[in-house]
Amino acid sequence: MTAAQPSPSRSDLRVTVHSANRWAVAAAVRQALRRAGVDPAEIDRVVDAVVAAETPERVRDVCRRWVRVQPRAEPPRAPR
């Protein structure tokens, strides 16, 4: 059994991830926070936590503490 993940502190913000690259995920979260008018000091705390994360999984965990992270929906493939 896995523990339920706590709600993000900014659950009103949703970030759709277009890349598996952890830095791209972090950049998307940072941009969403900036656009929402979040205090720059709080954004710096998010960025610092992402930089300190050692694995892609940890980066995603850090980002999910702040916003709702959603994977990009795969476009339908054309029939051959």
mmCIF file with all atom_site columns, N, CA and C in Angstrom:
data_model
loop_
_atom_site.group_PDB
_atom_site.id
_atom_site.type_symbol
_atom_site.label_atom_id
_atom_site.label_alt_id
_atom_site.label_comp_id
_atom_site.label_asym_id
_atom_site.label_entity_id
_atom_site.label_seq_id
_atom_site.pdbx_PDB_ins_code
_atom_site.Cartn_x
_atom_site.Cartn_y
_atom_site.Cartn_z
_atom_site.occupancy
_atom_site.B_iso_or_equiv
_atom_site.pdbx_formal_charge
_atom_site.auth_seq_id
_atom_site.auth_comp_id
_atom_site.auth_asym_id
_atom_site.auth_atom_id
_atom_site.pdbx_PDB_model_num
ATOM 1   N N  . MET A 1 1  ? 0.835  -1.161 0.000   1.00 0.00 ? 1  MET A N  1
ATOM 2   C CA . MET A 1 1  ? 0.000  0.000  0.000   1.00 0.00 ? 1  MET A CA 1
ATOM 3   C C  . MET A 1 1  ? 0.892  1.241  0.000   1.00 0.00 ? 1  MET A C  1
ATOM 4   N N  . THR A 1 2  ? 0.521  2.219  -0.833  1.00 0.00 ? 2  THR A N  1
ATOM 5   C CA . THR A 1 2  ? 1.295  3.449  -0.869  1.00 0.00 ? 2  THR A CA 1
ATOM 6   C C  . THR A 1 2  ? 0.559  4.527  -0.100  1.00 0.00 ? 2  THR A C  1
ATOM 7   N N  . ALA A 1 3  ? 1.307  5.398  0.498   1.00 0.00 ? 3  ALA A N  1
ATOM 8   C CA . ALA A 1 3  ? 0.709  6.493  1.258   1.00 0.00 ? 3  ALA A CA 1
ATOM 9   C C  . ALA A 1 3  ? 0.134  7.517  0.293   1.00 0.00 ? 3  ALA A C  1
ATOM 10  N N  . ALA A 1 4  ? -0.959 8.119  0.676   1.00 0.00 ? 4  ALA A N  1
ATOM 11  C CA . ALA A 1 4  ? -1.556 9.153  -0.147  1.00 0.00 ? 4  ALA A CA 1
ATOM 12  C C  . ALA A 1 4  ? -0.631 10.367 -0.174  1.00 0.00 ? 4  ALA A C  1
ATOM 13  N N  . GLN A 1 5  ? -0.488 10.920 -1.349  1.00 0.00 ? 5  GLN A N  1
ATOM 14  C CA . GLN A 1 5  ? 0.384  12.087 -1.486  1.00 0.00 ? 5  GLN A CA 1
ATOM 15  C C  . GLN A 1 5  ? -0.379 13.316 -1.002  1.00 0.00 ? 5  GLN A C  1
ATOM 16  N N  . PRO A 1 6  ? 0.253  14.145 -0.180  1.00 0.00 ? 6  PRO A N  1
ATOM 17  C CA . PRO A 1 6  ? -0.431 15.336 0.308   1.00 0.00 ? 6  PRO A CA 1
ATOM 18  C C  . PRO A 1 6  ? -0.733 16.299 -0.837  1.00 0.00 ? 6  PRO A C  1
ATOM 19  N N  . SER A 1 7  ? -1.740 17.124 -0.651  1.00 0.00 ? 7  SER A N  1
ATOM 20  C CA . SER A 1 7  ? -2.089 18.126 -1.661  1.00 0.00 ? 7  SER A CA 1
ATOM 21  C C  . SER A 1 7  ? -0.957 19.133 -1.786  1.00 0.00 ? 7  SER A C  1
ATOM 22  N N  . PRO A 1 8  ? -0.716 19.596 -3.011  1.00 0.00 ? 8  PRO A N  1
ATOM 23  C CA . PRO A 1 8  ? 0.318  20.612 -3.190  1.00 0.00 ? 8  PRO A CA 1
ATOM 24  C C  . PRO A 1 8  ? -0.083 21.912 -2.502  1.00 0.00 ? 8  PRO A C  1
ATOM 25  N N  . SER A 1 9  ? 0.904  22.696 -2.138  1.00 0.00 ? 9  SER A N  1
ATOM 26  C CA . SER A 1 9  ? 0.614  23.963 -1.474  1.00 0.00 ? 9  SER A CA 1
ATOM 27  C C  . SER A 1 9  ? -0.127 24.920 -2.407  1.00 0.00 ? 9  SER A C  1
ATOM 28  N N  . ARG A 1 10 ? 0.078  24.791 -3.702  1.00 0.00 ? 10 ARG A N  1
ATOM 29  C CA . ARG A 1 10 ? -0.648 25.604 -4.686  1.00 0.00 ? 10 ARG A CA 1
ATOM 30  C C  . ARG A 1 10 ? -1.468 24.668 -5.567  1.00 0.00 ? 10 ARG A C  1
ATOM 31  N N  . SER A 1 11 ? -2.462 24.002 -4.964  1.00 0.00 ? 11 SER A N  1
ATOM 32  C CA . SER A 1 11 ? -3.246 23.014 -5.700  1.00 0.00 ? 11 SER A CA 1
ATOM 33  C C  . SER A 1 11 ? -4.071 23.650 -6.813  1.00 0.00 ? 11 SER A C  1
ATOM 34  N N  . ASP A 1 12 ? -4.202 24.982 -6.800  1.00 0.00 ? 12 ASP A N  1
ATOM 35  C CA . ASP A 1 12 ? -4.916 25.666 -7.866  1.00 0.00 ? 12 ASP A CA 1
ATOM 36  C C  . ASP A 1 12 ? -4.089 25.737 -9.149  1.00 0.00 ? 12 ASP A C  1
ATOM 37  N N  . LEU A 1 13 ? -2.782 25.471 -9.056  1.00 0.00 ? 13 LEU A N  1
ATOM 38  C CA . LEU A 1 13 ? -1.903 25.521 -10.225 1.00 0.00 ? 13 LEU A CA 1
ATOM 39  C C  . LEU A 1 13 ? -1.671 24.121 -10.763 1.00 0.00 ? 13 LEU A C  1
ATOM 40  N N  . ARG A 1 14 ? -1.855 23.974 -12.055 1.00 0.00 ? 14 ARG A N  1
ATOM 41  C CA . ARG A 1 14 ? -1.590 22.692 -12.719 1.00 0.00 ? 14 ARG A CA 1
ATOM 42  C C  . ARG A 1 14 ? -0.541 22.921 -13.789 1.00 0.00 ? 14 ARG A C  1
ATOM 43  N N  . VAL A 1 15 ? 0.443  22.064 -13.794 1.00 0.00 ? 15 VAL A N  1
ATOM 44  C CA . VAL A 1 15 ? 1.519  22.168 -14.775 1.00 0.00 ? 15 VAL A CA 1
ATOM 45  C C  . VAL A 1 15 ? 1.510  20.901 -15.613 1.00 0.00 ? 15 VAL A C  1
ATOM 46  N N  . THR A 1 16 ? 1.381  21.063 -16.915 1.00 0.00 ? 16 THR A N  1
ATOM 47  C CA . THR A 1 16 ? 1.437  19.922 -17.824 1.00 0.00 ? 16 THR A CA 1
ATOM 48  C C  . THR A 1 16 ? 2.874  19.765 -18.272 1.00 0.00 ? 16 THR A C  1
ATOM 49  N N  . VAL A 1 17 ? 3.404  18.581 -18.073 1.00 0.00 ? 17 VAL A N  1
ATOM 50  C CA . VAL A 1 17 ? 4.801  18.301 -18.370 1.00 0.00 ? 17 VAL A CA 1
ATOM 51  C C  . VAL A 1 17 ? 4.923  17.824 -19.812 1.00 0.00 ? 17 VAL A C  1
ATOM 52  N N  . HIS A 1 18 ? 5.791  18.493 -20.563 1.00 0.00 ? 18 HIS A N  1
ATOM 53  C CA . HIS A 1 18 ? 5.995  18.161 -21.968 1.00 0.00 ? 18 HIS A CA 1
ATOM 54  C C  . HIS A 1 18 ? 7.304  17.422 -22.207 1.00 0.00 ? 18 HIS A C  1
ATOM 55  N N  . SER A 1 19 ? 8.013  17.120 -21.145 1.00 0.00 ? 19 SER A N  1
ATOM 56  C CA . SER A 1 19 ? 9.329  16.499 -21.273 1.00 0.00 ? 19 SER A CA 1
ATOM 57  C C  . SER A 1 19 ? 9.587  15.618 -20.058 1.00 0.00 ? 19 SER A C  1
ATOM 58  N N  . ALA A 1 20 ? 10.385 14.601 -20.251 1.00 0.00 ? 20 ALA A N  1
ATOM 59  C CA . ALA A 1 20 ? 10.803 13.778 -19.122 1.00 0.00 ? 20 ALA A CA 1
ATOM 60  C C  . ALA A 1 20 ? 12.035 14.376 -18.441 1.00 0.00 ? 20 ALA A C  1
ATOM 61  N N  . ASN A 1 21 ? 12.605 15.408 -19.041 1.00 0.00 ? 21 ASN A N  1
ATOM 62  C CA . ASN A 1 21 ? 13.790 16.050 -18.499 1.00 0.00 ? 21 ASN A CA 1
ATOM 63  C C  . ASN A 1 21 ? 13.438 16.771 -17.203 1.00 0.00 ? 21 ASN A C  1
ATOM 64  N N  . ARG A 1 22 ? 14.140 16.425 -16.125 1.00 0.00 ? 22 ARG A N  1
ATOM 65  C CA . ARG A 1 22 ? 13.792 16.994 -14.823 1.00 0.00 ? 22 ARG A CA 1
ATOM 66  C C  . ARG A 1 22 ? 13.957 18.499 -14.772 1.00 0.00 ? 22 ARG A C  1
ATOM 67  N N  . TRP A 1 23 ? 14.898 19.037 -15.528 1.00 0.00 ? 23 TRP A N  1
ATOM 68  C CA . TRP A 1 23 ? 15.091 20.489 -15.519 1.00 0.00 ? 23 TRP A CA 1
ATOM 69  C C  . TRP A 1 23 ? 13.958 21.194 -16.259 1.00 0.00 ? 23 TRP A C  1
ATOM 70  N N  . ALA A 1 24 ? 13.441 20.550 -17.291 1.00 0.00 ? 24 ALA A N  1
ATOM 71  C CA . ALA A 1 24 ? 12.291 21.112 -17.998 1.00 0.00 ? 24 ALA A CA 1
ATOM 72  C C  . ALA A 1 24 ? 11.065 21.129 -17.089 1.00 0.00 ? 24 ALA A C  1
ATOM 73  N N  . VAL A 1 25 ? 10.898 20.078 -16.299 1.00 0.00 ? 25 VAL A N  1
ATOM 74  C CA . VAL A 1 25 ? 9.789  20.019 -15.341 1.00 0.00 ? 25 VAL A CA 1
ATOM 75  C C  . VAL A 1 25 ? 9.932  21.147 -14.324 1.00 0.00 ? 25 VAL A C  1
ATOM 76  N N  . ALA A 1 26 ? 11.123 21.300 -13.786 1.00 0.00 ? 26 ALA A N  1
ATOM 77  C CA . ALA A 1 26 ? 11.374 22.345 -12.791 1.00 0.00 ? 26 ALA A CA 1
ATOM 78  C C  . ALA A 1 26 ? 11.129 23.732 -13.393 1.00 0.00 ? 26 ALA A C  1
ATOM 79  N N  . ALA A 1 27 ? 11.557 23.939 -14.630 1.00 0.00 ? 27 ALA A N  1
ATOM 80  C CA . ALA A 1 27 ? 11.364 25.232 -15.286 1.00 0.00 ? 27 ALA A CA 1
ATOM 81  C C  . ALA A 1 27 ? 9.879  25.524 -15.493 1.00 0.00 ? 27 ALA A C  1
ATOM 82  N N  . ALA A 1 28 ? 9.109  24.503 -15.859 1.00 0.00 ? 28 ALA A N  1
ATOM 83  C CA . ALA A 1 28 ? 7.669  24.687 -16.054 1.00 0.00 ? 28 ALA A CA 1
ATOM 84  C C  . ALA A 1 28 ? 6.987  25.048 -14.739 1.00 0.00 ? 28 ALA A C  1
ATOM 85  N N  . VAL A 1 29 ? 7.399  24.409 -13.661 1.00 0.00 ? 29 VAL A N  1
ATOM 86  C CA . VAL A 1 29 ? 6.829  24.711 -12.348 1.00 0.00 ? 29 VAL A CA 1
ATOM 87  C C  . VAL A 1 29 ? 7.195  26.139 -11.948 1.00 0.00 ? 29 VAL A C  1
ATOM 88  N N  . ARG A 1 30 ? 8.443  26.497 -12.137 1.00 0.00 ? 30 ARG A N  1
ATOM 89  C CA . ARG A 1 30 ? 8.898  27.856 -11.789 1.00 0.00 ? 30 ARG A CA 1
ATOM 90  C C  . ARG A 1 30 ? 8.102  28.899 -12.567 1.00 0.00 ? 30 ARG A C  1
ATOM 91  N N  . GLN A 1 31 ? 7.921  28.669 -13.847 1.00 0.00 ? 31 GLN A N  1
ATOM 92  C CA . GLN A 1 31 ? 7.180  29.613 -14.679 1.00 0.00 ? 31 GLN A CA 1
ATOM 93  C C  . GLN A 1 31 ? 5.723  29.720 -14.217 1.00 0.00 ? 31 GLN A C  1
ATOM 94  N N  . ALA A 1 32 ? 5.104  28.599 -13.886 1.00 0.00 ? 32 ALA A N  1
ATOM 95  C CA . ALA A 1 32 ? 3.718  28.627 -13.405 1.00 0.00 ? 32 ALA A CA 1
ATOM 96  C C  . ALA A 1 32 ? 3.605  29.417 -12.105 1.00 0.00 ? 32 ALA A C  1
ATOM 97  N N  . LEU A 1 33 ? 4.556  29.230 -11.216 1.00 0.00 ? 33 LEU A N  1
ATOM 98  C CA . LEU A 1 33 ? 4.543  29.964 -9.953  1.00 0.00 ? 33 LEU A CA 1
ATOM 99  C C  . LEU A 1 33 ? 4.718  31.467 -10.198 1.00 0.00 ? 33 LEU A C  1
ATOM 100 N N  . ARG A 1 34 ? 5.616  31.820 -11.099 1.00 0.00 ? 34 ARG A N  1
ATOM 101 C CA . ARG A 1 34 ? 5.833  33.240 -11.411 1.00 0.00 ? 34 ARG A CA 1
ATOM 102 C C  . ARG A 1 34 ? 4.584  33.869 -12.008 1.00 0.00 ? 34 ARG A C  1
ATOM 103 N N  . ARG A 1 35 ? 3.953  33.152 -12.951 1.00 0.00 ? 35 ARG A N  1
ATOM 104 C CA . ARG A 1 35 ? 2.739  33.675 -13.586 1.00 0.00 ? 35 ARG A CA 1
ATOM 105 C C  . ARG A 1 35 ? 1.595  33.834 -12.584 1.00 0.00 ? 35 ARG A C  1
ATOM 106 N N  . ALA A 1 36 ? 1.585  33.002 -11.548 1.00 0.00 ? 36 ALA A N  1
ATOM 107 C CA . ALA A 1 36 ? 0.539  33.070 -10.532 1.00 0.00 ? 36 ALA A CA 1
ATOM 108 C C  . ALA A 1 36 ? 0.817  34.159 -9.505  1.00 0.00 ? 36 ALA A C  1
ATOM 109 N N  . GLY A 1 37 ? 1.968  34.828 -9.629  1.00 0.00 ? 37 GLY A N  1
ATOM 110 C CA . GLY A 1 37 ? 2.294  35.912 -8.719  1.00 0.00 ? 37 GLY A CA 1
ATOM 111 C C  . GLY A 1 37 ? 2.817  35.456 -7.369  1.00 0.00 ? 37 GLY A C  1
ATOM 112 N N  . VAL A 1 38 ? 3.364  34.254 -7.321  1.00 0.00 ? 38 VAL A N  1
ATOM 113 C CA . VAL A 1 38 ? 3.928  33.737 -6.074  1.00 0.00 ? 38 VAL A CA 1
ATOM 114 C C  . VAL A 1 38 ? 5.166  34.561 -5.714  1.00 0.00 ? 38 VAL A C  1
ATOM 115 N N  . ASP A 1 39 ? 5.348  34.774 -4.436  1.00 0.00 ? 39 ASP A N  1
ATOM 116 C CA . ASP A 1 39 ? 6.477  35.558 -3.930  1.00 0.00 ? 39 ASP A CA 1
ATOM 117 C C  . ASP A 1 39 ? 7.801  34.990 -4.452  1.00 0.00 ? 39 ASP A C  1
ATOM 118 N N  . PRO A 1 40 ? 8.683  35.838 -4.980  1.00 0.00 ? 40 PRO A N  1
ATOM 119 C CA . PRO A 1 40 ? 9.968  35.355 -5.503  1.00 0.00 ? 40 PRO A CA 1
ATOM 120 C C  . PRO A 1 40 ? 10.784 34.548 -4.492  1.00 0.00 ? 40 PRO A C  1
ATOM 121 N N  . ALA A 1 41 ? 10.704 34.873 -3.217  1.00 0.00 ? 41 ALA A N  1
ATOM 122 C CA . ALA A 1 41 ? 11.451 34.109 -2.204  1.00 0.00 ? 41 ALA A CA 1
ATOM 123 C C  . ALA A 1 41 ? 10.928 32.678 -2.119  1.00 0.00 ? 41 ALA A C  1
ATOM 124 N N  . GLU A 1 42 ? 9.615  32.502 -2.266  1.00 0.00 ? 42 GLU A N  1
ATOM 125 C CA . GLU A 1 42 ? 9.042  31.155 -2.248  1.00 0.00 ? 42 GLU A CA 1
ATOM 126 C C  . GLU A 1 42 ? 9.462  30.376 -3.490  1.00 0.00 ? 42 GLU A C  1
ATOM 127 N N  . ILE A 1 43 ? 9.484  31.063 -4.635  1.00 0.00 ? 43 ILE A N  1
ATOM 128 C CA . ILE A 1 43 ? 9.937  30.417 -5.873  1.00 0.00 ? 43 ILE A CA 1
ATOM 129 C C  . ILE A 1 43 ? 11.395 29.991 -5.724  1.00 0.00 ? 43 ILE A C  1
ATOM 130 N N  . ASP A 1 44 ? 12.210 30.836 -5.116  1.00 0.00 ? 44 ASP A N  1
ATOM 131 C CA . ASP A 1 44 ? 13.615 30.481 -4.876  1.00 0.00 ? 44 ASP A CA 1
ATOM 132 C C  . ASP A 1 44 ? 13.735 29.230 -4.021  1.00 0.00 ? 44 ASP A C  1
ATOM 133 N N  . ARG A 1 45 ? 12.861 29.085 -3.034  1.00 0.00 ? 45 ARG A N  1
ATOM 134 C CA . ARG A 1 45 ? 12.885 27.879 -2.194  1.00 0.00 ? 45 ARG A CA 1
ATOM 135 C C  . ARG A 1 45 ? 12.578 26.634 -3.023  1.00 0.00 ? 45 ARG A C  1
ATOM 136 N N  . VAL A 1 46 ? 11.628 26.748 -3.951  1.00 0.00 ? 46 VAL A N  1
ATOM 137 C CA . VAL A 1 46 ? 11.299 25.622 -4.831  1.00 0.00 ? 46 VAL A CA 1
ATOM 138 C C  . VAL A 1 46 ? 12.508 25.278 -5.688  1.00 0.00 ? 46 VAL A C  1
ATOM 139 N N  . VAL A 1 47 ? 13.100 26.290 -6.310  1.00 0.00 ? 47 VAL A N  1
ATOM 140 C CA . VAL A 1 47 ? 14.261 26.067 -7.183  1.00 0.00 ? 47 VAL A CA 1
ATOM 141 C C  . VAL A 1 47 ? 15.414 25.459 -6.392  1.00 0.00 ? 47 VAL A C  1
ATOM 142 N N  . ASP A 1 48 ? 15.667 25.961 -5.195  1.00 0.00 ? 48 ASP A N  1
ATOM 143 C CA . ASP A 1 48 ? 16.742 25.412 -4.360  1.00 0.00 ? 48 ASP A CA 1
ATOM 144 C C  . ASP A 1 48 ? 16.493 23.933 -4.048  1.00 0.00 ? 48 ASP A C  1
ATOM 145 N N  . ALA A 1 49 ? 15.242 23.590 -3.757  1.00 0.00 ? 49 ALA A N  1
ATOM 146 C CA . ALA A 1 49 ? 14.912 22.196 -3.451  1.00 0.00 ? 49 ALA A CA 1
ATOM 147 C C  . ALA A 1 49 ? 15.089 21.311 -4.680  1.00 0.00 ? 49 ALA A C  1
ATOM 148 N N  . VAL A 1 50 ? 14.733 21.828 -5.852  1.00 0.00 ? 50 VAL A N  1
ATOM 149 C CA . VAL A 1 50 ? 14.905 21.060 -7.091  1.00 0.00 ? 50 VAL A CA 1
ATOM 150 C C  . VAL A 1 50 ? 16.391 20.850 -7.381  1.00 0.00 ? 50 VAL A C  1
ATOM 151 N N  . VAL A 1 51 ? 17.180 21.890 -7.225  1.00 0.00 ? 51 VAL A N  1
ATOM 152 C CA . VAL A 1 51 ? 18.624 21.781 -7.479  1.00 0.00 ? 51 VAL A CA 1
ATOM 153 C C  . VAL A 1 51 ? 19.256 20.767 -6.521  1.00 0.00 ? 51 VAL A C  1
ATOM 154 N N  . ALA A 1 52 ? 18.767 20.714 -5.297  1.00 0.00 ? 52 ALA A N  1
ATOM 155 C CA . ALA A 1 52 ? 19.316 19.785 -4.313  1.00 0.00 ? 52 ALA A CA 1
ATOM 156 C C  . ALA A 1 52 ? 18.868 18.340 -4.544  1.00 0.00 ? 52 ALA A C  1
ATOM 157 N N  . ALA A 1 53 ? 17.813 18.139 -5.305  1.00 0.00 ? 53 ALA A N  1
ATOM 158 C CA . ALA A 1 53 ? 17.311 16.783 -5.566  1.00 0.00 ? 53 ALA A CA 1
ATOM 159 C C  . ALA A 1 53 ? 18.325 16.014 -6.401  1.00 0.00 ? 53 ALA A C  1
ATOM 160 N N  . GLU A 1 54 ? 18.519 14.765 -6.033  1.00 0.00 ? 54 GLU A N  1
ATOM 161 C CA . GLU A 1 54 ? 19.564 13.974 -6.699  1.00 0.00 ? 54 GLU A CA 1
ATOM 162 C C  . GLU A 1 54 ? 19.052 13.048 -7.784  1.00 0.00 ? 54 GLU A C  1
ATOM 163 N N  . THR A 1 55 ? 17.748 12.822 -7.836  1.00 0.00 ? 55 THR A N  1
ATOM 164 C CA . THR A 1 55 ? 17.198 11.905 -8.836  1.00 0.00 ? 55 THR A CA 1
ATOM 165 C C  . THR A 1 55 ? 15.989 12.543 -9.507  1.00 0.00 ? 55 THR A C  1
ATOM 166 N N  . PRO A 1 56 ? 15.647 12.095 -10.707 1.00 0.00 ? 56 PRO A N  1
ATOM 167 C CA . PRO A 1 56 ? 14.448 12.614 -11.368 1.00 0.00 ? 56 PRO A CA 1
ATOM 168 C C  . PRO A 1 56 ? 13.178 12.388 -10.540 1.00 0.00 ? 56 PRO A C  1
ATOM 169 N N  . GLU A 1 57 ? 13.112 11.269 -9.843  1.00 0.00 ? 57 GLU A N  1
ATOM 170 C CA . GLU A 1 57 ? 11.947 10.987 -9.009  1.00 0.00 ? 57 GLU A CA 1
ATOM 171 C C  . GLU A 1 57 ? 11.826 12.015 -7.889  1.00 0.00 ? 57 GLU A C  1
ATOM 172 N N  . ARG A 1 58 ? 12.945 12.367 -7.305  1.00 0.00 ? 58 ARG A N  1
ATOM 173 C CA . ARG A 1 58 ? 12.943 13.355 -6.225  1.00 0.00 ? 58 ARG A CA 1
ATOM 174 C C  . ARG A 1 58 ? 12.549 14.734 -6.755  1.00 0.00 ? 58 ARG A C  1
ATOM 175 N N  . VAL A 1 59 ? 12.986 15.071 -7.976  1.00 0.00 ? 59 VAL A N  1
ATOM 176 C CA . VAL A 1 59 ? 12.593 16.334 -8.587  1.00 0.00 ? 59 VAL A CA 1
ATOM 177 C C  . VAL A 1 59 ? 11.072 16.383 -8.733  1.00 0.00 ? 59 VAL A C  1
ATOM 178 N N  . ARG A 1 60 ? 10.492 15.291 -9.236  1.00 0.00 ? 60 ARG A N  1
ATOM 179 C CA . ARG A 1 60 ? 9.034  15.250 -9.386  1.00 0.00 ? 60 ARG A CA 1
ATOM 180 C C  . ARG A 1 60 ? 8.346  15.371 -8.036  1.00 0.00 ? 60 ARG A C  1
ATOM 181 N N  . ASP A 1 61 ? 8.881  14.711 -7.019  1.00 0.00 ? 61 ASP A N  1
ATOM 182 C CA . ASP A 1 61 ? 8.291  14.809 -5.679  1.00 0.00 ? 61 ASP A CA 1
ATOM 183 C C  . ASP A 1 61 ? 8.321  16.247 -5.167  1.00 0.00 ? 61 ASP A C  1
ATOM 184 N N  . VAL A 1 62 ? 9.451  16.915 -5.368  1.00 0.00 ? 62 VAL A N  1
ATOM 185 C CA . VAL A 1 62 ? 9.578  18.311 -4.927  1.00 0.00 ? 62 VAL A CA 1
ATOM 186 C C  . VAL A 1 62 ? 8.548  19.172 -5.650  1.00 0.00 ? 62 VAL A C  1
ATOM 187 N N  . CYS A 1 63 ? 8.453  19.022 -6.962  1.00 0.00 ? 63 CYS A N  1
ATOM 188 C CA . CYS A 1 63 ? 7.512  19.825 -7.741  1.00 0.00 ? 63 CYS A CA 1
ATOM 189 C C  . CYS A 1 63 ? 6.074  19.557 -7.318  1.00 0.00 ? 63 CYS A C  1
ATOM 190 N N  . ARG A 1 64 ? 5.766  18.305 -7.031  1.00 0.00 ? 64 ARG A N  1
ATOM 191 C CA . ARG A 1 64 ? 4.395  17.943 -6.636  1.00 0.00 ? 64 ARG A CA 1
ATOM 192 C C  . ARG A 1 64 ? 4.018  18.489 -5.259  1.00 0.00 ? 64 ARG A C  1
ATOM 193 N N  . ARG A 1 65 ? 5.002  18.884 -4.473  1.00 0.00 ? 65 ARG A N  1
ATOM 194 C CA . ARG A 1 65 ? 4.679  19.523 -3.195  1.00 0.00 ? 65 ARG A CA 1
ATOM 195 C C  . ARG A 1 65 ? 4.141  20.929 -3.408  1.00 0.00 ? 65 ARG A C  1
ATOM 196 N N  . TRP A 1 66 ? 4.412  21.505 -4.564  1.00 0.00 ? 66 TRP A N  1
ATOM 197 C CA . TRP A 1 66 ? 4.042  22.902 -4.817  1.00 0.00 ? 66 TRP A CA 1
ATOM 198 C C  . TRP A 1 66 ? 2.859  23.052 -5.755  1.00 0.00 ? 66 TRP A C  1
ATOM 199 N N  . VAL A 1 67 ? 2.806  22.230 -6.825  1.00 0.00 ? 67 VAL A N  1
ATOM 200 C CA . VAL A 1 67 ? 1.737  22.342 -7.826  1.00 0.00 ? 67 VAL A CA 1
ATOM 201 C C  . VAL A 1 67 ? 1.286  20.944 -8.241  1.00 0.00 ? 67 VAL A C  1
ATOM 202 N N  . ARG A 1 68 ? 0.172  20.903 -8.944  1.00 0.00 ? 68 ARG A N  1
ATOM 203 C CA . ARG A 1 68 ? -0.278 19.629 -9.524  1.00 0.00 ? 68 ARG A CA 1
ATOM 204 C C  . ARG A 1 68 ? 0.476  19.437 -10.839 1.00 0.00 ? 68 ARG A C  1
ATOM 205 N N  . VAL A 1 69 ? 1.231  18.348 -10.933 1.00 0.00 ? 69 VAL A N  1
ATOM 206 C CA . VAL A 1 69 ? 2.009  18.050 -12.137 1.00 0.00 ? 69 VAL A CA 1
ATOM 207 C C  . VAL A 1 69 ? 1.266  16.967 -12.903 1.00 0.00 ? 69 VAL A C  1
ATOM 208 N N  . GLN A 1 70 ? 0.982  17.255 -14.165 1.00 0.00 ? 70 GLN A N  1
ATOM 209 C CA . GLN A 1 70 ? 0.257  16.314 -15.006 1.00 0.00 ? 70 GLN A CA 1
ATOM 210 C C  . GLN A 1 70 ? 1.121  15.957 -16.205 1.00 0.00 ? 70 GLN A C  1
ATOM 211 N N  . PRO A 1 71 ? 1.161  14.667 -16.539 1.00 0.00 ? 71 PRO A N  1
ATOM 212 C CA . PRO A 1 71 ? 1.911  14.299 -17.755 1.00 0.00 ? 71 PRO A CA 1
ATOM 213 C C  . PRO A 1 71 ? 1.167  14.787 -18.979 1.00 0.00 ? 71 PRO A C  1
ATOM 214 N N  . ARG A 1 72 ? 1.912  15.032 -20.007 1.00 0.00 ? 72 ARG A N  1
ATOM 215 C CA . ARG A 1 72 ? 1.314  15.467 -21.270 1.00 0.00 ? 72 ARG A CA 1
ATOM 216 C C  . ARG A 1 72 ? 0.562  14.290 -21.876 1.00 0.00 ? 72 ARG A C  1
ATOM 217 N N  . ALA A 1 73 ? -0.615 14.547 -22.377 1.00 0.00 ? 73 ALA A N  1
ATOM 218 C CA . ALA A 1 73 ? -1.372 13.495 -23.059 1.00 0.00 ? 73 ALA A CA 1
ATOM 219 C C  . ALA A 1 73 ? -0.701 13.208 -24.393 1.00 0.00 ? 73 ALA A C  1
ATOM 220 N N  . GLU A 1 74 ? -0.535 11.935 -24.665 1.00 0.00 ? 74 GLU A N  1
ATOM 221 C CA . GLU A 1 74 ? 0.074  11.548 -25.937 1.00 0.00 ? 74 GLU A CA 1
ATOM 222 C C  . GLU A 1 74 ? -0.931 11.794 -27.068 1.00 0.00 ? 74 GLU A C  1
ATOM 223 N N  . PRO A 1 75 ? -0.477 12.407 -28.164 1.00 0.00 ? 75 PRO A N  1
ATOM 224 C CA . PRO A 1 75 ? -1.404 12.617 -29.277 1.00 0.00 ? 75 PRO A CA 1
ATOM 225 C C  . PRO A 1 75 ? -1.758 11.278 -29.923 1.00 0.00 ? 75 PRO A C  1
ATOM 226 N N  . PRO A 1 76 ? -2.964 11.160 -30.424 1.00 0.00 ? 76 PRO A N  1
ATOM 227 C CA . PRO A 1 76 ? -3.331 9.885  -31.070 1.00 0.00 ? 76 PRO A CA 1
ATOM 228 C C  . PRO A 1 76 ? -2.458 9.642  -32.287 1.00 0.00 ? 76 PRO A C  1
ATOM 229 N N  . ARG A 1 77 ? -2.104 8.399  -32.475 1.00 0.00 ? 77 ARG A N  1
ATOM 230 C CA . ARG A 1 77 ? -1.286 8.039  -33.638 1.00 0.00 ? 77 ARG A CA 1
ATOM 231 C C  . ARG A 1 77 ? -2.172 7.804  -34.847 1.00 0.00 ? 77 ARG A C  1
ATOM 232 N N  . ALA A 1 78 ? -1.676 8.253  -35.990 1.00 0.00 ? 78 ALA A N  1
ATOM 233 C CA . ALA A 1 78 ? -2.412 8.059  -37.240 1.00 0.00 ? 78 ALA A CA 1
ATOM 234 C C  . ALA A 1 78 ? -2.318 6.584  -37.639 1.00 0.00 ? 78 ALA A C  1
ATOM 235 N N  . PRO A 1 79 ? -3.401 6.033  -38.157 1.00 0.00 ? 79 PRO A N  1
ATOM 236 C CA . PRO A 1 79 ? -3.331 4.628  -38.616 1.00 0.00 ? 79 PRO A CA 1
ATOM 237 C C  . PRO A 1 79 ? -2.371 4.511  -39.782 1.00 0.00 ? 79 PRO A C  1
ATOM 238 N N  . ARG A 1 80 ? -1.773 3.363  -39.888 1.00 0.00 ? 80 ARG A N  1
ATOM 239 C CA . ARG A 1 80 ? -0.813 3.139  -40.984 1.00 0.00 ? 80 ARG A CA 1
ATOM 240 C C  . ARG A 1 80 ? -1.503 2.651  -42.203 1.00 0.00 ? 80 ARG A C  1
#
